[in-house]
Amino acid sequence: MTILIDHPEGVESGFSKVDNAEIELVLDGGFLVPQTNSFGHTFRDYDVESERQQGVENFYRINHISQTYDFVKRMREEYGKLNKMEMGIWECCELLNDVIDESDPDLDEPQVEHLLQTAEAIRKDYPDEDWLHLTGLIHDLGKVLLHPGFGELSQWAVVGDTFPVGCAFDKSVVHYKYFEENPDHHNPDYNTKCGLYSEGCGLNNVMMSWGHDDYMYLVAKENNTTLPPAALFIIRYHSFYALHKSGAYKHLMNEEDDENLKWLHIFNKYDLYSKSKVRVDVGKVKPYYLSLIEKYFPAKLRW
């Protein structure tokens, strides 16, 4: 069938029509959700044999062994200096043109395609929430950590699902079995339900595995963005699937986290299910997103 992305009156769509034989489902705003990913499999199926299954599993093996509390602490101290580069938001988007996320079983398109697909899908259903459109565009910009100008970190230290460190790893985390080889798994200071934390302490006080989520959160926060707190929460925890998909680690949340999680649940539909072969006309939508960037960010940011 043909996918038609209809925008509310006054909103110009950047999506083009494409032929697609998939059956689609409709979520609450009219956003069309494909039943299968780009490879014809269900979304986030990490066990099905596919073109990317073996590489994705090996990625998580290395990730789960290497993401220790001490490693994350070192990464936050180093990259929290924001001394790698100065550039604007759109410049950063363009740097992702050649980046493919090795942890993603659903898509092998360049990351900039995913950013625009996410943003335009949100824009279609929430035309008045421009902060959410921009959040869709920038949520994965932290993947520039893969770029040589940022030290060219390994994929396992940049992408993939995130999880708390400094407390027990939850069994809902994808490929949990590989945590057996993580030294923190056997450390009595870190392997209890709360570990270094306390119930209700708030996620802001919890150290998350290092990657593009936490890095982009630091970039936005330290460059004094005027995006609302819900946007920063989405940026920081959108890969925290153990929480927003499986309900794990809720004992660490506070009331503010509960409120922000509602927006993350909304956002996640578009982040996950907009991954498709639907192309976005970059020239058509770029002026709109440049106006949002100017509204919420300085012209140049420290990265």
mmCIF file of C-alpha atoms in Angstrom:
data_model
loop_
_atom_site.group_PDB
_atom_site.id
_atom_site.type_symbol
_atom_site.label_atom_id
_atom_site.label_comp_id
_atom_site.label_asym_id
_atom_site.label_seq_id
_atom_site.Cartn_x
_atom_site.Cartn_y
_atom_site.Cartn_z
ATOM 1 C CA MET A 1 0.000 0.000 0.000
ATOM 2 C CA THR A 2 1.058 3.621 -0.190
ATOM 3 C CA ILE A 3 1.939 5.448 3.031
ATOM 4 C CA LEU A 4 0.422 8.913 3.150
ATOM 5 C CA ILE A 5 1.723 11.083 5.973
ATOM 6 C CA ASP A 6 -0.940 13.770 6.282
ATOM 7 C CA HIS A 7 0.019 16.849 8.273
ATOM 8 C CA PRO A 8 -2.500 19.101 10.012
ATOM 9 C CA GLU A 9 -3.372 22.235 8.088
ATOM 10 C CA GLY A 10 -0.496 24.680 8.046
ATOM 11 C CA VAL A 11 2.169 22.053 8.680
ATOM 12 C CA GLU A 12 4.248 21.050 5.664
ATOM 13 C CA SER A 13 5.347 17.440 5.615
ATOM 14 C CA GLY A 14 8.846 16.384 4.706
ATOM 15 C CA PHE A 15 7.833 12.774 4.053
ATOM 16 C CA SER A 16 7.461 11.472 0.528
ATOM 17 C CA LYS A 17 5.078 8.759 -0.615
ATOM 18 C CA VAL A 18 6.612 5.308 -0.810
ATOM 19 C CA ASP A 19 5.305 1.924 -1.799
ATOM 20 C CA ASN A 20 5.178 -0.425 1.155
ATOM 21 C CA ALA A 21 3.686 -3.880 1.299
ATOM 22 C CA GLU A 22 3.561 -3.926 5.093
ATOM 23 C CA ILE A 23 0.324 -3.889 7.047
ATOM 24 C CA GLU A 24 0.184 -0.852 9.311
ATOM 25 C CA LEU A 25 -1.321 -0.120 12.702
ATOM 26 C CA VAL A 26 -2.501 3.247 13.943
ATOM 27 C CA LEU A 27 -1.363 4.749 17.238
ATOM 28 C CA ASP A 28 -3.232 7.507 19.055
ATOM 29 C CA GLY A 29 -2.525 10.513 16.871
ATOM 30 C CA GLY A 30 -2.746 8.806 13.527
ATOM 31 C CA PHE A 31 0.939 7.899 13.175
ATOM 32 C CA LEU A 32 1.200 4.796 10.977
ATOM 33 C CA VAL A 33 3.207 2.015 12.567
ATOM 34 C CA PRO A 34 4.671 -0.783 10.429
ATOM 35 C CA GLN A 35 4.379 -4.290 11.859
ATOM 36 C CA THR A 36 7.889 -5.165 10.717
ATOM 37 C CA ASN A 37 11.258 -3.453 10.574
ATOM 38 C CA SER A 38 13.435 -2.873 7.518
ATOM 39 C CA PHE A 39 14.431 -6.544 7.450
ATOM 40 C CA GLY A 40 10.882 -7.925 7.663
ATOM 41 C CA HIS A 41 11.116 -8.900 11.344
ATOM 42 C CA THR A 42 9.338 -7.608 14.439
ATOM 43 C CA PHE A 43 10.925 -4.594 16.128
ATOM 44 C CA ARG A 44 13.617 -5.132 18.776
ATOM 45 C CA ASP A 45 13.728 -8.896 18.249
ATOM 46 C CA TYR A 46 17.280 -9.705 19.342
ATOM 47 C CA ASP A 47 16.988 -13.465 18.859
ATOM 48 C CA VAL A 48 15.586 -13.808 15.355
ATOM 49 C CA GLU A 49 18.150 -14.802 12.746
ATOM 50 C CA SER A 50 18.702 -11.823 10.489
ATOM 51 C CA GLU A 51 21.356 -9.947 8.587
ATOM 52 C CA ARG A 52 22.396 -8.119 11.767
ATOM 53 C CA GLN A 53 21.629 -10.563 14.606
ATOM 54 C CA GLN A 54 25.150 -11.913 15.151
ATOM 55 C CA GLY A 55 26.779 -8.478 15.049
ATOM 56 C CA VAL A 56 24.176 -7.000 17.415
ATOM 57 C CA GLU A 57 24.629 -9.815 19.940
ATOM 58 C CA ASN A 58 28.405 -9.480 19.876
ATOM 59 C CA PHE A 59 27.988 -5.744 20.410
ATOM 60 C CA TYR A 60 25.974 -6.376 23.587
ATOM 61 C CA ARG A 61 28.454 -8.971 24.833
ATOM 62 C CA ILE A 62 31.275 -6.408 24.779
ATOM 63 C CA ASN A 63 29.005 -3.640 26.077
ATOM 64 C CA HIS A 64 27.799 -5.625 29.088
ATOM 65 C CA ILE A 65 31.268 -6.790 30.043
ATOM 66 C CA SER A 66 32.848 -3.334 29.727
ATOM 67 C CA GLN A 67 30.260 -0.891 31.129
ATOM 68 C CA THR A 68 31.401 -0.779 34.746
ATOM 69 C CA TYR A 69 30.803 1.939 37.327
ATOM 70 C CA ASP A 70 34.457 3.025 37.158
ATOM 71 C CA PHE A 71 34.400 3.173 33.351
ATOM 72 C CA VAL A 72 31.271 5.334 33.320
ATOM 73 C CA LYS A 73 32.722 7.668 35.940
ATOM 74 C CA ARG A 74 35.854 8.176 33.812
ATOM 75 C CA MET A 75 33.827 8.841 30.668
ATOM 76 C CA ARG A 76 31.592 11.399 32.373
ATOM 77 C CA GLU A 77 34.592 13.228 33.780
ATOM 78 C CA GLU A 78 36.362 13.285 30.408
ATOM 79 C CA TYR A 79 33.475 14.152 28.104
ATOM 80 C CA GLY A 80 31.763 16.388 30.646
ATOM 81 C CA LYS A 81 34.534 18.922 29.971
ATOM 82 C CA LEU A 82 32.871 19.630 26.593
ATOM 83 C CA ASN A 83 36.205 20.571 25.064
ATOM 84 C CA LYS A 84 36.153 18.434 21.907
ATOM 85 C CA MET A 85 34.601 20.850 19.418
ATOM 86 C CA GLU A 86 32.437 23.948 18.911
ATOM 87 C CA MET A 87 29.573 23.714 16.436
ATOM 88 C CA GLY A 88 25.856 24.273 15.996
ATOM 89 C CA ILE A 89 23.107 21.680 16.237
ATOM 90 C CA TRP A 90 22.567 21.336 12.485
ATOM 91 C CA GLU A 91 26.306 20.939 11.905
ATOM 92 C CA CYS A 92 26.206 18.035 14.316
ATOM 93 C CA CYS A 93 23.255 16.487 12.447
ATOM 94 C CA GLU A 94 25.346 16.535 9.274
ATOM 95 C CA LEU A 95 28.245 14.795 11.016
ATOM 96 C CA LEU A 96 25.986 11.768 11.505
ATOM 97 C CA ASN A 97 25.530 11.237 7.759
ATOM 98 C CA ASP A 98 27.987 8.350 7.755
ATOM 99 C CA VAL A 99 27.061 6.786 11.113
ATOM 100 C CA ILE A 100 25.240 3.448 11.331
ATOM 101 C CA ASP A 101 24.278 2.108 14.761
ATOM 102 C CA GLU A 102 25.649 -1.446 15.105
ATOM 103 C CA SER A 103 23.391 -2.162 18.105
ATOM 104 C CA ASP A 104 20.149 -1.578 16.180
ATOM 105 C CA PRO A 105 18.488 -4.734 14.799
ATOM 106 C CA ASP A 106 15.785 -2.733 13.016
ATOM 107 C CA LEU A 107 17.576 -0.440 10.588
ATOM 108 C CA ASP A 108 20.866 0.097 8.809
ATOM 109 C CA GLU A 109 20.150 3.548 7.388
ATOM 110 C CA PRO A 110 22.413 6.527 8.263
ATOM 111 C CA GLN A 111 21.464 8.104 11.586
ATOM 112 C CA VAL A 112 20.418 11.455 10.105
ATOM 113 C CA GLU A 113 17.567 9.648 8.339
ATOM 114 C CA HIS A 114 16.328 8.299 11.667
ATOM 115 C CA LEU A 115 16.512 11.742 13.300
ATOM 116 C CA LEU A 116 14.310 13.337 10.659
ATOM 117 C CA GLN A 117 11.908 10.393 10.508
ATOM 118 C CA THR A 118 11.395 10.621 14.274
ATOM 119 C CA ALA A 119 10.987 14.402 14.315
ATOM 120 C CA GLU A 120 8.552 14.493 11.388
ATOM 121 C CA ALA A 121 6.412 11.679 12.790
ATOM 122 C CA ILE A 122 6.095 13.562 16.095
ATOM 123 C CA ARG A 123 5.383 16.822 14.281
ATOM 124 C CA LYS A 124 2.512 15.182 12.459
ATOM 125 C CA ASP A 125 0.748 14.043 15.643
ATOM 126 C CA TYR A 126 1.770 16.879 18.021
ATOM 127 C CA PRO A 127 1.874 20.008 15.819
ATOM 128 C CA ASP A 128 1.776 22.401 18.792
ATOM 129 C CA GLU A 129 4.631 20.813 20.792
ATOM 130 C CA ASP A 130 7.581 22.256 18.891
ATOM 131 C CA TRP A 131 9.975 21.351 21.731
ATOM 132 C CA LEU A 132 9.091 17.697 21.152
ATOM 133 C CA HIS A 133 9.779 18.027 17.408
ATOM 134 C CA LEU A 134 13.252 19.357 18.164
ATOM 135 C CA THR A 135 13.821 16.663 20.779
ATOM 136 C CA GLY A 136 13.110 14.101 18.070
ATOM 137 C CA LEU A 137 15.709 15.698 15.838
ATOM 138 C CA ILE A 138 18.491 15.913 18.424
ATOM 139 C CA HIS A 139 17.901 12.905 20.683
ATOM 140 C CA ASP A 140 20.627 10.811 19.034
ATOM 141 C CA LEU A 141 23.190 13.546 18.331
ATOM 142 C CA GLY A 142 25.410 12.140 21.052
ATOM 143 C CA LYS A 143 26.387 9.464 18.543
ATOM 144 C CA VAL A 144 28.982 11.937 17.279
ATOM 145 C CA LEU A 145 31.153 10.250 19.933
ATOM 146 C CA LEU A 146 31.831 7.750 17.134
ATOM 147 C CA HIS A 147 33.407 10.531 15.049
ATOM 148 C CA PRO A 148 37.231 10.879 14.945
ATOM 149 C CA GLY A 149 36.962 14.447 16.242
ATOM 150 C CA PHE A 150 35.527 13.102 19.495
ATOM 151 C CA GLY A 151 38.059 10.330 20.036
ATOM 152 C CA GLU A 152 36.231 7.835 17.820
ATOM 153 C CA LEU A 153 34.900 5.794 20.720
ATOM 154 C CA SER A 154 33.949 2.177 20.084
ATOM 155 C CA GLN A 155 30.303 1.454 19.296
ATOM 156 C CA TRP A 156 29.821 -0.391 22.611
ATOM 157 C CA ALA A 157 30.654 2.856 24.459
ATOM 158 C CA VAL A 158 28.235 5.002 22.457
ATOM 159 C CA VAL A 159 25.085 3.174 21.338
ATOM 160 C CA GLY A 160 22.735 0.439 22.538
ATOM 161 C CA ASP A 161 20.274 0.141 25.404
ATOM 162 C CA THR A 162 21.341 1.876 28.608
ATOM 163 C CA PHE A 163 21.039 0.710 32.221
ATOM 164 C CA PRO A 164 22.129 1.876 35.688
ATOM 165 C CA VAL A 165 25.594 1.001 36.950
ATOM 166 C CA GLY A 166 26.406 0.862 40.643
ATOM 167 C CA CYS A 167 23.460 -1.435 41.397
ATOM 168 C CA ALA A 168 22.283 -4.870 40.268
ATOM 169 C CA PHE A 169 21.756 -5.387 36.544
ATOM 170 C CA ASP A 170 18.126 -6.226 35.862
ATOM 171 C CA LYS A 171 17.277 -9.380 33.909
ATOM 172 C CA SER A 172 15.070 -7.365 31.544
ATOM 173 C CA VAL A 173 18.148 -5.747 29.965
ATOM 174 C CA VAL A 174 18.694 -7.231 26.511
ATOM 175 C CA HIS A 175 21.275 -10.070 26.484
ATOM 176 C CA TYR A 176 21.478 -9.968 30.285
ATOM 177 C CA LYS A 177 23.577 -13.173 30.328
ATOM 178 C CA TYR A 178 26.711 -11.275 29.356
ATOM 179 C CA PHE A 179 26.702 -9.282 32.610
ATOM 180 C CA GLU A 180 28.109 -12.432 34.244
ATOM 181 C CA GLU A 181 31.500 -11.336 32.932
ATOM 182 C CA ASN A 182 31.177 -7.742 34.189
ATOM 183 C CA PRO A 183 33.270 -7.327 37.389
ATOM 184 C CA ASP A 184 30.553 -5.174 38.980
ATOM 185 C CA HIS A 185 28.189 -8.144 38.802
ATOM 186 C CA HIS A 186 30.252 -9.837 41.532
ATOM 187 C CA ASN A 187 31.005 -6.704 43.601
ATOM 188 C CA PRO A 188 28.843 -6.644 46.795
ATOM 189 C CA ASP A 189 28.877 -2.827 46.750
ATOM 190 C CA TYR A 190 27.204 -2.803 43.339
ATOM 191 C CA ASN A 191 25.177 -5.996 42.954
ATOM 192 C CA THR A 192 22.228 -5.388 45.270
ATOM 193 C CA LYS A 193 18.848 -3.979 44.232
ATOM 194 C CA CYS A 194 19.775 -0.400 45.211
ATOM 195 C CA GLY A 195 23.552 -0.720 45.327
ATOM 196 C CA LEU A 196 25.025 2.753 45.814
ATOM 197 C CA TYR A 197 21.574 4.390 45.705
ATOM 198 C CA SER A 198 18.412 4.514 47.785
ATOM 199 C CA GLU A 199 14.776 3.961 46.912
ATOM 200 C CA GLY A 200 13.141 7.091 45.502
ATOM 201 C CA CYS A 201 16.473 8.889 45.129
ATOM 202 C CA GLY A 202 15.598 10.078 41.610
ATOM 203 C CA LEU A 203 17.192 9.015 38.340
ATOM 204 C CA ASN A 204 19.222 12.218 38.265
ATOM 205 C CA ASN A 205 21.264 10.728 41.113
ATOM 206 C CA VAL A 206 21.793 7.397 39.358
ATOM 207 C CA MET A 207 24.825 6.725 37.132
ATOM 208 C CA MET A 208 23.746 5.305 33.778
ATOM 209 C CA SER A 209 25.890 3.256 31.415
ATOM 210 C CA TRP A 210 27.919 5.596 29.239
ATOM 211 C CA GLY A 211 26.756 6.443 25.746
ATOM 212 C CA HIS A 212 25.149 8.955 23.442
ATOM 213 C CA ASP A 213 22.124 9.530 25.697
ATOM 214 C CA ASP A 214 24.028 10.813 28.708
ATOM 215 C CA TYR A 215 26.498 12.726 26.546
ATOM 216 C CA MET A 216 23.814 14.642 24.634
ATOM 217 C CA TYR A 217 22.063 15.371 27.924
ATOM 218 C CA LEU A 218 25.285 16.931 29.242
ATOM 219 C CA VAL A 219 25.758 18.939 26.027
ATOM 220 C CA ALA A 220 22.215 20.341 26.120
ATOM 221 C CA LYS A 221 22.225 21.080 29.854
ATOM 222 C CA GLU A 222 25.679 22.692 30.011
ATOM 223 C CA ASN A 223 24.986 24.835 26.930
ATOM 224 C CA ASN A 224 21.926 26.270 28.698
ATOM 225 C CA THR A 225 19.213 25.002 26.377
ATOM 226 C CA THR A 226 15.736 26.376 27.068
ATOM 227 C CA LEU A 227 14.099 23.041 26.250
ATOM 228 C CA PRO A 228 11.771 21.913 29.079
ATOM 229 C CA PRO A 229 12.844 19.298 31.670
ATOM 230 C CA ALA A 230 10.791 16.614 29.890
ATOM 231 C CA ALA A 231 12.960 17.060 26.795
ATOM 232 C CA LEU A 232 16.172 16.575 28.778
ATOM 233 C CA PHE A 233 14.649 13.480 30.406
ATOM 234 C CA ILE A 234 13.805 12.040 26.982
ATOM 235 C CA ILE A 235 17.291 12.722 25.660
ATOM 236 C CA ARG A 236 18.921 11.148 28.699
ATOM 237 C CA TYR A 237 16.758 8.030 29.038
ATOM 238 C CA HIS A 238 15.345 7.218 25.599
ATOM 239 C CA SER A 239 17.583 4.118 25.371
ATOM 240 C CA PHE A 240 16.685 3.007 28.916
ATOM 241 C CA TYR A 241 14.336 0.278 27.652
ATOM 242 C CA ALA A 242 14.534 -1.726 30.865
ATOM 243 C CA LEU A 243 12.616 1.147 32.475
ATOM 244 C CA HIS A 244 10.181 2.423 29.871
ATOM 245 C CA LYS A 245 9.469 -0.925 28.210
ATOM 246 C CA SER A 246 9.826 -3.424 31.082
ATOM 247 C CA GLY A 247 9.184 -1.255 34.166
ATOM 248 C CA ALA A 248 12.492 -2.143 35.819
ATOM 249 C CA TYR A 249 14.335 0.202 38.227
ATOM 250 C CA LYS A 250 11.182 2.154 39.112
ATOM 251 C CA HIS A 251 12.171 1.898 42.768
ATOM 252 C CA LEU A 252 14.868 4.503 42.049
ATOM 253 C CA MET A 253 12.474 7.064 40.558
ATOM 254 C CA ASN A 254 10.964 10.133 42.243
ATOM 255 C CA GLU A 255 7.770 12.085 41.452
ATOM 256 C CA GLU A 256 9.440 14.281 38.828
ATOM 257 C CA ASP A 257 10.681 11.160 37.046
ATOM 258 C CA ASP A 258 7.139 9.768 37.049
ATOM 259 C CA GLU A 259 5.829 12.867 35.285
ATOM 260 C CA ASN A 260 8.621 12.971 32.724
ATOM 261 C CA LEU A 261 8.256 9.256 32.017
ATOM 262 C CA LYS A 262 4.812 9.949 30.555
ATOM 263 C CA TRP A 263 6.435 12.054 27.830
ATOM 264 C CA LEU A 264 9.125 9.435 27.260
ATOM 265 C CA HIS A 265 6.454 6.802 26.640
ATOM 266 C CA ILE A 266 4.915 9.086 24.021
ATOM 267 C CA PHE A 267 8.281 9.781 22.439
ATOM 268 C CA ASN A 268 9.365 6.146 22.340
ATOM 269 C CA LYS A 269 6.640 5.196 19.840
ATOM 270 C CA TYR A 270 8.145 7.553 17.300
ATOM 271 C CA ASP A 271 11.774 6.803 18.126
ATOM 272 C CA LEU A 272 11.252 3.069 17.600
ATOM 273 C CA TYR A 273 8.522 2.692 15.006
ATOM 274 C CA SER A 274 9.439 5.527 12.641
ATOM 275 C CA LYS A 275 12.512 3.517 11.587
ATOM 276 C CA SER A 276 11.647 2.688 8.001
ATOM 277 C CA LYS A 277 12.579 3.228 4.383
ATOM 278 C CA VAL A 278 10.345 6.320 4.269
ATOM 279 C CA ARG A 279 12.606 9.157 3.152
ATOM 280 C CA VAL A 280 12.401 12.741 4.329
ATOM 281 C CA ASP A 281 12.928 15.712 2.008
ATOM 282 C CA VAL A 282 15.693 17.419 3.969
ATOM 283 C CA GLY A 283 15.553 20.639 1.937
ATOM 284 C CA LYS A 284 11.864 21.036 2.640
ATOM 285 C CA VAL A 285 12.018 20.585 6.416
ATOM 286 C CA LYS A 286 15.410 22.143 7.186
ATOM 287 C CA PRO A 287 14.175 25.774 7.550
ATOM 288 C CA TYR A 288 11.603 24.677 10.132
ATOM 289 C CA TYR A 289 14.147 22.851 12.274
ATOM 290 C CA LEU A 290 16.671 25.658 11.978
ATOM 291 C CA SER A 291 14.049 27.979 13.459
ATOM 292 C CA LEU A 292 13.550 25.607 16.413
ATOM 293 C CA ILE A 293 17.281 25.303 16.968
ATOM 294 C CA GLU A 294 17.554 29.097 17.099
ATOM 295 C CA LYS A 295 14.672 29.222 19.576
ATOM 296 C CA TYR A 296 16.047 26.677 22.043
ATOM 297 C CA PHE A 297 19.850 26.685 21.622
ATOM 298 C CA PRO A 298 22.766 29.093 21.195
ATOM 299 C CA ALA A 299 24.253 29.348 17.702
ATOM 300 C CA LYS A 300 27.402 27.489 18.760
ATOM 301 C CA LEU A 301 27.634 24.802 21.406
ATOM 302 C CA ARG A 302 30.550 23.307 23.291
ATOM 303 C CA TRP A 303 30.783 19.573 22.641
#
